XYZ file of C-alpha atoms in Angstrom:
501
model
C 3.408 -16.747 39.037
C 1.223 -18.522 41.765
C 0.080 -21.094 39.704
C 4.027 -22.717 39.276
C 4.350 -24.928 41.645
C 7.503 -27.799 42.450
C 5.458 -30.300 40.935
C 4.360 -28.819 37.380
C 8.166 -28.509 37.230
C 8.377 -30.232 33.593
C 5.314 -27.862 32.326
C 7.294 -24.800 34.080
C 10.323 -25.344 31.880
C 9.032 -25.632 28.851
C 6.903 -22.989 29.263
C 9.701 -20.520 29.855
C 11.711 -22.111 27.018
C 9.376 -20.845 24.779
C 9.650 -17.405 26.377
C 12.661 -15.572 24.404
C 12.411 -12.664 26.167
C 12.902 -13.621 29.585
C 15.793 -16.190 28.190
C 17.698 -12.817 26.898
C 17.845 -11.525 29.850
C 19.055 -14.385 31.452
C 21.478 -15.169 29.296
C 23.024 -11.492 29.932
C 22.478 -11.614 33.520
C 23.934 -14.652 34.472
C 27.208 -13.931 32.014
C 27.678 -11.011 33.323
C 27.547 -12.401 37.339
C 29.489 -15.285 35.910
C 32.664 -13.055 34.423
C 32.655 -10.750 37.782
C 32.783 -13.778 39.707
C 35.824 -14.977 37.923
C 37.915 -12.149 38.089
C 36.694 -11.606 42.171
C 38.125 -14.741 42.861
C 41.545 -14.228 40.436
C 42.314 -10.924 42.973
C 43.142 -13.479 45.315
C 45.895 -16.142 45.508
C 44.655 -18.362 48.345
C 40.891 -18.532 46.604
C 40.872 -22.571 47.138
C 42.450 -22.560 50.385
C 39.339 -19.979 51.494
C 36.981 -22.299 50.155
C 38.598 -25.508 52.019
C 38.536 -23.318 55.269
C 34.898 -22.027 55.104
C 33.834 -25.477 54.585
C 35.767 -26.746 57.368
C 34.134 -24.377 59.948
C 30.253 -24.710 58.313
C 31.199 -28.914 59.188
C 32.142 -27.752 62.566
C 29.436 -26.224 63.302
C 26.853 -28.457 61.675
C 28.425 -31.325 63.947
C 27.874 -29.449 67.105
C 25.091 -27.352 66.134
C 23.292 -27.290 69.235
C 26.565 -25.989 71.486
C 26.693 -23.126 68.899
C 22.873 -22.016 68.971
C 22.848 -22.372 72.900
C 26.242 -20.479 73.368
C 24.593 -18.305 70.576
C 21.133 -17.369 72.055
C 23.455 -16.744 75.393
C 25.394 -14.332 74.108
C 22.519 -12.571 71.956
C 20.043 -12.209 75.050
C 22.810 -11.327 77.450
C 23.536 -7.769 74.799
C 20.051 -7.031 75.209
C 18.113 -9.193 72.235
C 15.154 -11.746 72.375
C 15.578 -14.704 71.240
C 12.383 -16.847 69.345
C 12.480 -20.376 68.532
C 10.487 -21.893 65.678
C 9.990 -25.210 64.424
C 7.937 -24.125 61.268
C 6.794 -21.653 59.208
C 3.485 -21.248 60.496
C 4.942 -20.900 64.131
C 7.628 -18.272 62.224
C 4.545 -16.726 61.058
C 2.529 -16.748 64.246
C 5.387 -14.977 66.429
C 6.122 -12.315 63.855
C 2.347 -11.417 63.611
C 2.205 -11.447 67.987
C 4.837 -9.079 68.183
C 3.557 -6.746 65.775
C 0.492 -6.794 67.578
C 1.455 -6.647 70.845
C 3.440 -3.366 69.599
C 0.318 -2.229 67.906
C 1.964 -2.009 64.687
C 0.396 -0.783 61.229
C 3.500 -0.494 58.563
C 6.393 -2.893 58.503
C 9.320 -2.382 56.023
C 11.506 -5.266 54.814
C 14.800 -5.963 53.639
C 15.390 -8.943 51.475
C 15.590 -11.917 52.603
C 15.121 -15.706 51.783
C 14.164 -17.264 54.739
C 11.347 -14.893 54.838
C 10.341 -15.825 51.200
C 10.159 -19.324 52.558
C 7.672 -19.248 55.405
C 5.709 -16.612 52.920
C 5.709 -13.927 55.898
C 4.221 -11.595 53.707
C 1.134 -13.465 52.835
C 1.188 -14.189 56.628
C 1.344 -10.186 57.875
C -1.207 -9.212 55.077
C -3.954 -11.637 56.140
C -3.138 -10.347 59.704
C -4.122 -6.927 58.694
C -0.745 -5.370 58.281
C 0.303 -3.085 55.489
C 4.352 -4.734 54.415
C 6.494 -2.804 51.962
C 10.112 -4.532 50.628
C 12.898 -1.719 50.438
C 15.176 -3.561 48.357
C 14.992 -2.030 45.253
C 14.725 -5.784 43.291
C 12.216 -6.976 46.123
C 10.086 -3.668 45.722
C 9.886 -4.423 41.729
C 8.905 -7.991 42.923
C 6.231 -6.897 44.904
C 4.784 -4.221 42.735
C 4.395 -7.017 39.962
C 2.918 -9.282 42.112
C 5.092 -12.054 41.678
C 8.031 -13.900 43.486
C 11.866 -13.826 43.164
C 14.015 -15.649 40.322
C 17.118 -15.794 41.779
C 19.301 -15.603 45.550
C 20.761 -12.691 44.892
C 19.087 -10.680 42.246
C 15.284 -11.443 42.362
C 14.171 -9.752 39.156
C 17.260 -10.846 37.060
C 14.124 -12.002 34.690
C 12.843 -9.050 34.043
C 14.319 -6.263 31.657
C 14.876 -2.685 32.049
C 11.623 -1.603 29.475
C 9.466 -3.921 31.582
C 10.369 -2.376 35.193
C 9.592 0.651 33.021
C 6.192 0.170 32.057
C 5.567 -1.081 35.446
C 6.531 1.538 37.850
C 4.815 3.642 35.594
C 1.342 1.656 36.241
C 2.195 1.200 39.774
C 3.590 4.329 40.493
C 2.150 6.880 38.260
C 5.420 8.498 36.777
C 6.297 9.166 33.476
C 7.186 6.865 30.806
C 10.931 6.483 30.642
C 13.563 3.889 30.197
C 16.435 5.809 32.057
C 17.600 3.594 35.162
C 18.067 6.791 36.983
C 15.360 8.155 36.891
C 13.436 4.996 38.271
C 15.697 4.483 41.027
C 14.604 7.710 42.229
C 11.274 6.959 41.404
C 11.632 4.052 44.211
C 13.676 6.263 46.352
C 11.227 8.743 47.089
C 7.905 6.336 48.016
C 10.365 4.337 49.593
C 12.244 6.670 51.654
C 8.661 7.614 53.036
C 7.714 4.383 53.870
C 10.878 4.094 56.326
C 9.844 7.381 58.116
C 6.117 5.652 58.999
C 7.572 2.079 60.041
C 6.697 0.404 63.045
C 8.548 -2.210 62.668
C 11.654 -3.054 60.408
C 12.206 -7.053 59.850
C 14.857 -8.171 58.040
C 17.346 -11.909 57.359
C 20.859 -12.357 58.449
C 23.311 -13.221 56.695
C 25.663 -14.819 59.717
C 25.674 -14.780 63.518
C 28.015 -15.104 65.602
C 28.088 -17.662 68.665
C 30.910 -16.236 70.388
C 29.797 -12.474 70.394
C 25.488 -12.917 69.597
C 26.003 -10.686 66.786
C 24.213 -11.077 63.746
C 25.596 -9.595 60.518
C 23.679 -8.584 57.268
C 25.242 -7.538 53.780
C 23.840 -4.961 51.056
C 24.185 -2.275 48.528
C 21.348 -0.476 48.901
C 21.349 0.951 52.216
C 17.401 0.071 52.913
C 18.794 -2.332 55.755
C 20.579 -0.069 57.643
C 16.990 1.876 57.579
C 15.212 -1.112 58.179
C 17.151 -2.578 60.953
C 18.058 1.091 62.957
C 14.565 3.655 62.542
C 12.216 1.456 63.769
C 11.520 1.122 67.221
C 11.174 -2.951 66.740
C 13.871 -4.630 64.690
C 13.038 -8.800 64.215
C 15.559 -10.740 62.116
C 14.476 -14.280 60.863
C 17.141 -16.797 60.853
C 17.506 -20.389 59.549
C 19.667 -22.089 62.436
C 22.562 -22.751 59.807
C 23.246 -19.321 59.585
C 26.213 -19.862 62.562
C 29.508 -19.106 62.437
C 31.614 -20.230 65.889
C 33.905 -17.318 65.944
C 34.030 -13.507 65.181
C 37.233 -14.136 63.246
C 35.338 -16.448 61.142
C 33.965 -13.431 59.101
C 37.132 -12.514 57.362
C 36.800 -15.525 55.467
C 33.215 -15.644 54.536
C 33.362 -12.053 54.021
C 35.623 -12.928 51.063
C 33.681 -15.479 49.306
C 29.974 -14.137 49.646
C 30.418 -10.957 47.530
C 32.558 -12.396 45.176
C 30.684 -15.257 44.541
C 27.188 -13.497 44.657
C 27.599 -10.184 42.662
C 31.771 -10.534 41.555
C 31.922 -7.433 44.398
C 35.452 -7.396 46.698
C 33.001 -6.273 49.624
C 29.406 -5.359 49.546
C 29.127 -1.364 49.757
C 27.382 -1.799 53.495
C 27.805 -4.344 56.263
C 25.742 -4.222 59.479
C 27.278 -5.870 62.328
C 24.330 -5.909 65.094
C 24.779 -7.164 68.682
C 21.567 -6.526 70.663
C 20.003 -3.564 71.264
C 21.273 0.357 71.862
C 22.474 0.902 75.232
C 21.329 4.842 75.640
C 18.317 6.277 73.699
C 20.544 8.798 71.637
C 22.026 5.752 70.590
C 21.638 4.702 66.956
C 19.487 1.220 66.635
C 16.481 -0.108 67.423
C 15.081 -0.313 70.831
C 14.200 -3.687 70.826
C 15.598 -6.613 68.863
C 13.821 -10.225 68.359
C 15.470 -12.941 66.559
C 13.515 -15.611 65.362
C 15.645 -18.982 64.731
C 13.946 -21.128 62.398
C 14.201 -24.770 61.495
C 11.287 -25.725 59.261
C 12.940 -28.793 58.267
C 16.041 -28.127 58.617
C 17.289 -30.887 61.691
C 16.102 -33.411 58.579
C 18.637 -31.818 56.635
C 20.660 -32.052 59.393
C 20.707 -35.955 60.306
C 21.798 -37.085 57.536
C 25.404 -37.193 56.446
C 25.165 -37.280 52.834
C 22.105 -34.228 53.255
C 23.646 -32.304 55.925
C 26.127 -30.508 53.356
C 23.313 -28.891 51.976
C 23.134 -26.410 55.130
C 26.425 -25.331 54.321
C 24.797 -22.966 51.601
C 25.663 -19.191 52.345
C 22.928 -18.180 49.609
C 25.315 -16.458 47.278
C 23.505 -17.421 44.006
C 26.985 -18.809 42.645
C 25.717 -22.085 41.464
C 22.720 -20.890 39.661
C 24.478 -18.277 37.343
C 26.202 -21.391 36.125
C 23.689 -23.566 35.658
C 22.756 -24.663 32.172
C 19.462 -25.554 33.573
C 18.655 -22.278 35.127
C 20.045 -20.069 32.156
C 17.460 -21.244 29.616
C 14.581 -21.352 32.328
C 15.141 -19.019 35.279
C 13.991 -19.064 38.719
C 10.176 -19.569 38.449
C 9.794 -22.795 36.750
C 11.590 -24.340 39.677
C 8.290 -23.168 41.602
C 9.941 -22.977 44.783
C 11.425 -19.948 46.395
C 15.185 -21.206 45.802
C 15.772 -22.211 42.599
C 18.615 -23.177 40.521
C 20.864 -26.308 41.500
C 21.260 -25.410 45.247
C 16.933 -25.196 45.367
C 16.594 -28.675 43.342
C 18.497 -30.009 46.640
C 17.025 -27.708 49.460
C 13.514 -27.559 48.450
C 13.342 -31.625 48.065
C 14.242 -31.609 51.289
C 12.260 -28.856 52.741
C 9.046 -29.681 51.697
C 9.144 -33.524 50.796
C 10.097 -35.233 48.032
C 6.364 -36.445 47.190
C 5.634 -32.335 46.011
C 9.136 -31.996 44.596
C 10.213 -35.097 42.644
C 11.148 -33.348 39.485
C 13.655 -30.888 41.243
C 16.504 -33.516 41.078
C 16.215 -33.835 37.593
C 16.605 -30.501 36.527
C 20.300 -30.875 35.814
C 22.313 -31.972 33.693
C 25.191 -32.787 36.323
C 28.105 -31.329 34.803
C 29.150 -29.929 37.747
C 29.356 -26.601 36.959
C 27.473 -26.000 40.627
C 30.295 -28.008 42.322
C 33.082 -25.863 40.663
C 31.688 -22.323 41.650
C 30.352 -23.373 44.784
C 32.541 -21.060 47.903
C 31.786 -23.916 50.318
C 32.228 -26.368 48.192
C 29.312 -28.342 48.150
C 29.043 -31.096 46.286
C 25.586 -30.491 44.475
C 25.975 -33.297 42.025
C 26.325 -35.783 44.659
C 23.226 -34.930 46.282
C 20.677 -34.663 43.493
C 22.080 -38.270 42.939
C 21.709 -39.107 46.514
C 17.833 -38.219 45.807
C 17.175 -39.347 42.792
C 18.456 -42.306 44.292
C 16.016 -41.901 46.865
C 13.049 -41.269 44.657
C 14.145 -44.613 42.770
C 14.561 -46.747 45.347
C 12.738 -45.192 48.289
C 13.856 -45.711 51.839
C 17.496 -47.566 50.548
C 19.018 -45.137 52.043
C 19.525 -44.408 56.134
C 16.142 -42.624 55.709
C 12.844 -42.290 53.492
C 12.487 -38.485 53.044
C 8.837 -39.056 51.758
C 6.837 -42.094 49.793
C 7.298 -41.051 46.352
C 4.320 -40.604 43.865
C 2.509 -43.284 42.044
C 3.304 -41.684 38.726
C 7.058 -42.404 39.909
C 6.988 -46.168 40.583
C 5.280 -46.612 37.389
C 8.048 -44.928 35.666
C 10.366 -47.044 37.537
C 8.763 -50.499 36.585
C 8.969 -49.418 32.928
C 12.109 -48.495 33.497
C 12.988 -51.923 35.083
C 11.249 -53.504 31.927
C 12.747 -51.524 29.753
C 16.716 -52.262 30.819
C 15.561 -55.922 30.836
C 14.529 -55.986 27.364
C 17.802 -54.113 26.364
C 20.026 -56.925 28.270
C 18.463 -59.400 27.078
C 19.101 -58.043 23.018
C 22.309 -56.993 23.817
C 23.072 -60.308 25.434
C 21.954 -61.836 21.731
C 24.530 -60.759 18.693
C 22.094 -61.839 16.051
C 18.878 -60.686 18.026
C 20.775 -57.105 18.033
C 21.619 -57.310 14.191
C 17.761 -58.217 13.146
C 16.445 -55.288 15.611
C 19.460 -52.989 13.706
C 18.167 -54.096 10.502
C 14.277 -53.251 11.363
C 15.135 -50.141 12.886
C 16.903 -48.951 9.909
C 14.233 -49.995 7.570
C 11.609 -47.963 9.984
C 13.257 -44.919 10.523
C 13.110 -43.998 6.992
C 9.551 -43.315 7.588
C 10.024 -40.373 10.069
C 13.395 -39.210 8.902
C 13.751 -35.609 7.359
C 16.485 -33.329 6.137
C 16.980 -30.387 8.695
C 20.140 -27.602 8.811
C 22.254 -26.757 11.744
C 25.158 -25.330 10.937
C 25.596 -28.182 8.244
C 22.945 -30.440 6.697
C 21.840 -33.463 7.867
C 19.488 -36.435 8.369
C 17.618 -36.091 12.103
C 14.529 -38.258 13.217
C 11.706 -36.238 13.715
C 9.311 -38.255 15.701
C 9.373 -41.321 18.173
C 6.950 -43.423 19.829
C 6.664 -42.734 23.227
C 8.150 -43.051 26.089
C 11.093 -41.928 23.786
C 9.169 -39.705 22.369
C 10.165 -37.227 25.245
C 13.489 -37.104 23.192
C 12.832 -35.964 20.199
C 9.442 -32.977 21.258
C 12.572 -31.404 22.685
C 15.782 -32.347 20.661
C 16.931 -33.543 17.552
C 18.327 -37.209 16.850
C 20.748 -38.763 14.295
C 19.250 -42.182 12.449
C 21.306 -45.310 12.959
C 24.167 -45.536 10.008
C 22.441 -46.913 6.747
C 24.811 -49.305 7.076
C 26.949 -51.797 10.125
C 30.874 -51.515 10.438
C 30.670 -55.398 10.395
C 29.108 -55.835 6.884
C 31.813 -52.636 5.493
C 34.829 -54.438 6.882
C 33.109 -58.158 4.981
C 32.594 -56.109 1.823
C 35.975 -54.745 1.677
C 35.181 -51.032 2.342
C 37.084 -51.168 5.578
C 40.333 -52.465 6.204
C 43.505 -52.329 8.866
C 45.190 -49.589 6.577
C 42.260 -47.578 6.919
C 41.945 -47.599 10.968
C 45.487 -45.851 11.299
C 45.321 -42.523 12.720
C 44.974 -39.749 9.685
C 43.517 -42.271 7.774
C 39.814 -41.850 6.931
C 37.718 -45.335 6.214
């Protein structure tokens, strides 16, 4: 899946519209995250009021975010952990690989985690010389197929159960079977090796705590609690969003995430981890580094229509109710977060020059807005840049010049609009352009059934052409309302409710 990037985002999609497959089992995945998200939010009565209180305290702390990641780092170092600061991916990259090589590491196991998808550590620790292996059981499938993750919170939601089937037996030598216990333990066992030989464990966080340093992590699996307590070195990578002011905060985002993630009350294991073990009986890792990353995120961050967007918890809501993402998945987006809350973040992350086709991918129903357990408003910000890819720099800020491509588009567009005021502004310049258009269309109409039979256009010159290679349209009436109600086929009578003309 290398080859998708951000900016072959209108090849991606139709592409993967084409692939029924891998729209099957998105269509049953997402329904199925969508229904248990539902009824984990009906089991309790002060749902909205949760919501309005998370994103109270996520605006808190992105207004004083620098108090909260000093008082943080404080607290963290003072319990025993070593704090990292980096402004980038590549300096992400660069202190992960110097630790493991000061520590003269060889194997490194890995929970999942999407800030470590984002600065590609992987790629990063492989070209260093180091052998990684992801423990989460989606992750590992990820990995073993060589490809990247489709979604937050389940990263091969795209791929069905006879596929992971023929592929752990290529990868793994077993035999051929469809039974979803018996490659679970298939995983287990390489897996559960692979934690015994670890140097170092490196895994995300899900929240940290300013007041206490603590940094918490949810699963179902149990690989983190491997990852993060056999290995001598534990390093957690961090976006600096990930802050919560208090430890009492928890109680309410423990409440939203695994209901609005995976429709779960509470996820099966939480690790709450504040610095290292005190005595070497002790359970935990001897030393733990956390690496706070920004990689474009103090952007995000000065802006006050943007700055919502670091309210994200990563809990996959928004994309399970996507329109957009159930017919084309996660790759297409070509960026590591996909869905609605990616066509914001990755715009943002990377510029809008490689990802001008992200804001578009929605249809802005607002289905993202309604699910959302922080309740960001998603809409309004793939407006806010589309706005800024229209009109760049209108704004308090120019994210990034925008492609030439784009202000091409956006003259024709200008042209366009202008011609349509200007017929629209002319009643009998209108009627003689109705009148052509319904003696051309005949040309490229045809008969077509949906549910009922009817008359569609097949084919229009371009640009509108972009219409109809993807959707059907109806013909303009064979005849105006104006020259019915003259002729007598329409009258008052007939306009009354119940009454058909």
């Amino acid at each position: 899946m290398s080859h998708l990037t951000t900016e072959t985002f209108d090849a991606n999609a139709r592409a993967a519209l084409g692939d029924v497959q891998l729209r099957g089992a998105l269509r049953k995945a997402t329904s199925l995250f969508g229904t248990r998200r539902l009824e984990a939010a009906r089991s309790l009565d002060n749902w909205e009021e949760l919501r309005t209180e998370a994103r109270a305290i996520k605006d808190e702390v992105l207004l004083h975010l620098d108090e909260y990641l000093q008082k943080f780092v404080a607290n963290a170092e003072r319990r025993g952990a070593r704090v990292h600061w980096a402004r980038d991916a590549a300096e992400a990259n660069q202190i992960i690989c110097r630790l493991s090589r000061e520590r003269a590491a060889r194997k490194l196991v890995k929970s999942k985690s999407m800030v470590t998808e984002e600065i590609h550590l992987n790629d990063a620790l492989e070209a260093a010389g180091f052998e990684v292996i992801e423990t989460d059981l989606g992750e590992y499938i990820i990995q073993l197929a060589g490809e990247t993750p489709s979604h937050i919170i389940v990263p091969a939601i795209h791929k069905t159960k006879g596929q992971i089937a023929q592929l752990f037996t290529a990868k793994l030598g077993i035999e051929p079977t469809d039974n979803v216990d018996r490659l679970t333990s298939a995983a287990r066992q390489v897996l559960r090796r692979r934690f015994a030989e670890a140097d170092i464990g490196i895994s995300g966080v899900n929240f940290a705590v300013a007041e206490t340093g603590t940094i918490l992590i949810l699963e179902n699996e149990g690989n983190i609690r491997l990852t993060t307590s056999l290995p001598n070195t534990h390093i957690a990578v961090m976006g600096i969003e990930k802050l919560l002011p208090r430890f009492s905060d928890l109680d309410i985002f423990l409440k939203l995430l695994p209901r609005s993630g995976t429709g779960q009350q509470l996820t099966t294991y939480q690790s709450l981890i504040t610095g290292t073990k005190g005595r070497p009986d002790d359970e935990g890792p001897a030393e733990l580094h956390i690496v706070l990353l920004d990689n474009g995120r103090s952007r995000m961050l000065a802006h006050p229509v943007t700055r919502q967007s670091l309210a994200c918890i990563r809990c996959g809501a928004c994309l399970n109710a996507c329109p957009v993402y159930q017919q084309i998945g996660g790759h297409a987006y070509g960026s590591v977060y996909p869905g609605p809350i990616g066509a914001v973040i990755t715009p943002q992350l990377i510029g809008l020059g490689k990802a001008s086709q992200l804001p578009y991918a929605s249809s802005l129903c607002g289905a993202c807005r309604e699910v959302c357990p922080v309740k960001i408003d998603i809409p309004q910000l793939l407006l806010h840049l589309r706005a800024e890819i229209a009109e760049p720099g209108k704004g308090k800020r120019k994210l990034e010049t925008v492609p030439g491509d784009r202000i091409k588009r956006r003259r024709m567009e200008k042209l366009a609009f202008r011609l349509f005021g200007a017929v629209m502004a002319r009643p009998r310049l209108y009627e003689w352009n109705a009148s052509a258009g319904r003696l051309l269309q005949r040309l490229i109409m045809h008969d077509k059934k949906i549910g009922r039979v009817g008359t569609f256009l097949s084919w229009l010159a371009p640009p509108l052409g972009g219409w109809t290679s993807a959707r059907d349209l109806r013909p303009l009436a064979p005849t105006t309302f104006r020259k019915q109600w003259r002729d007598g086929l329409v009258n008052e009578a007939a306009m009354r409710p119940g009454k058909k003309p």
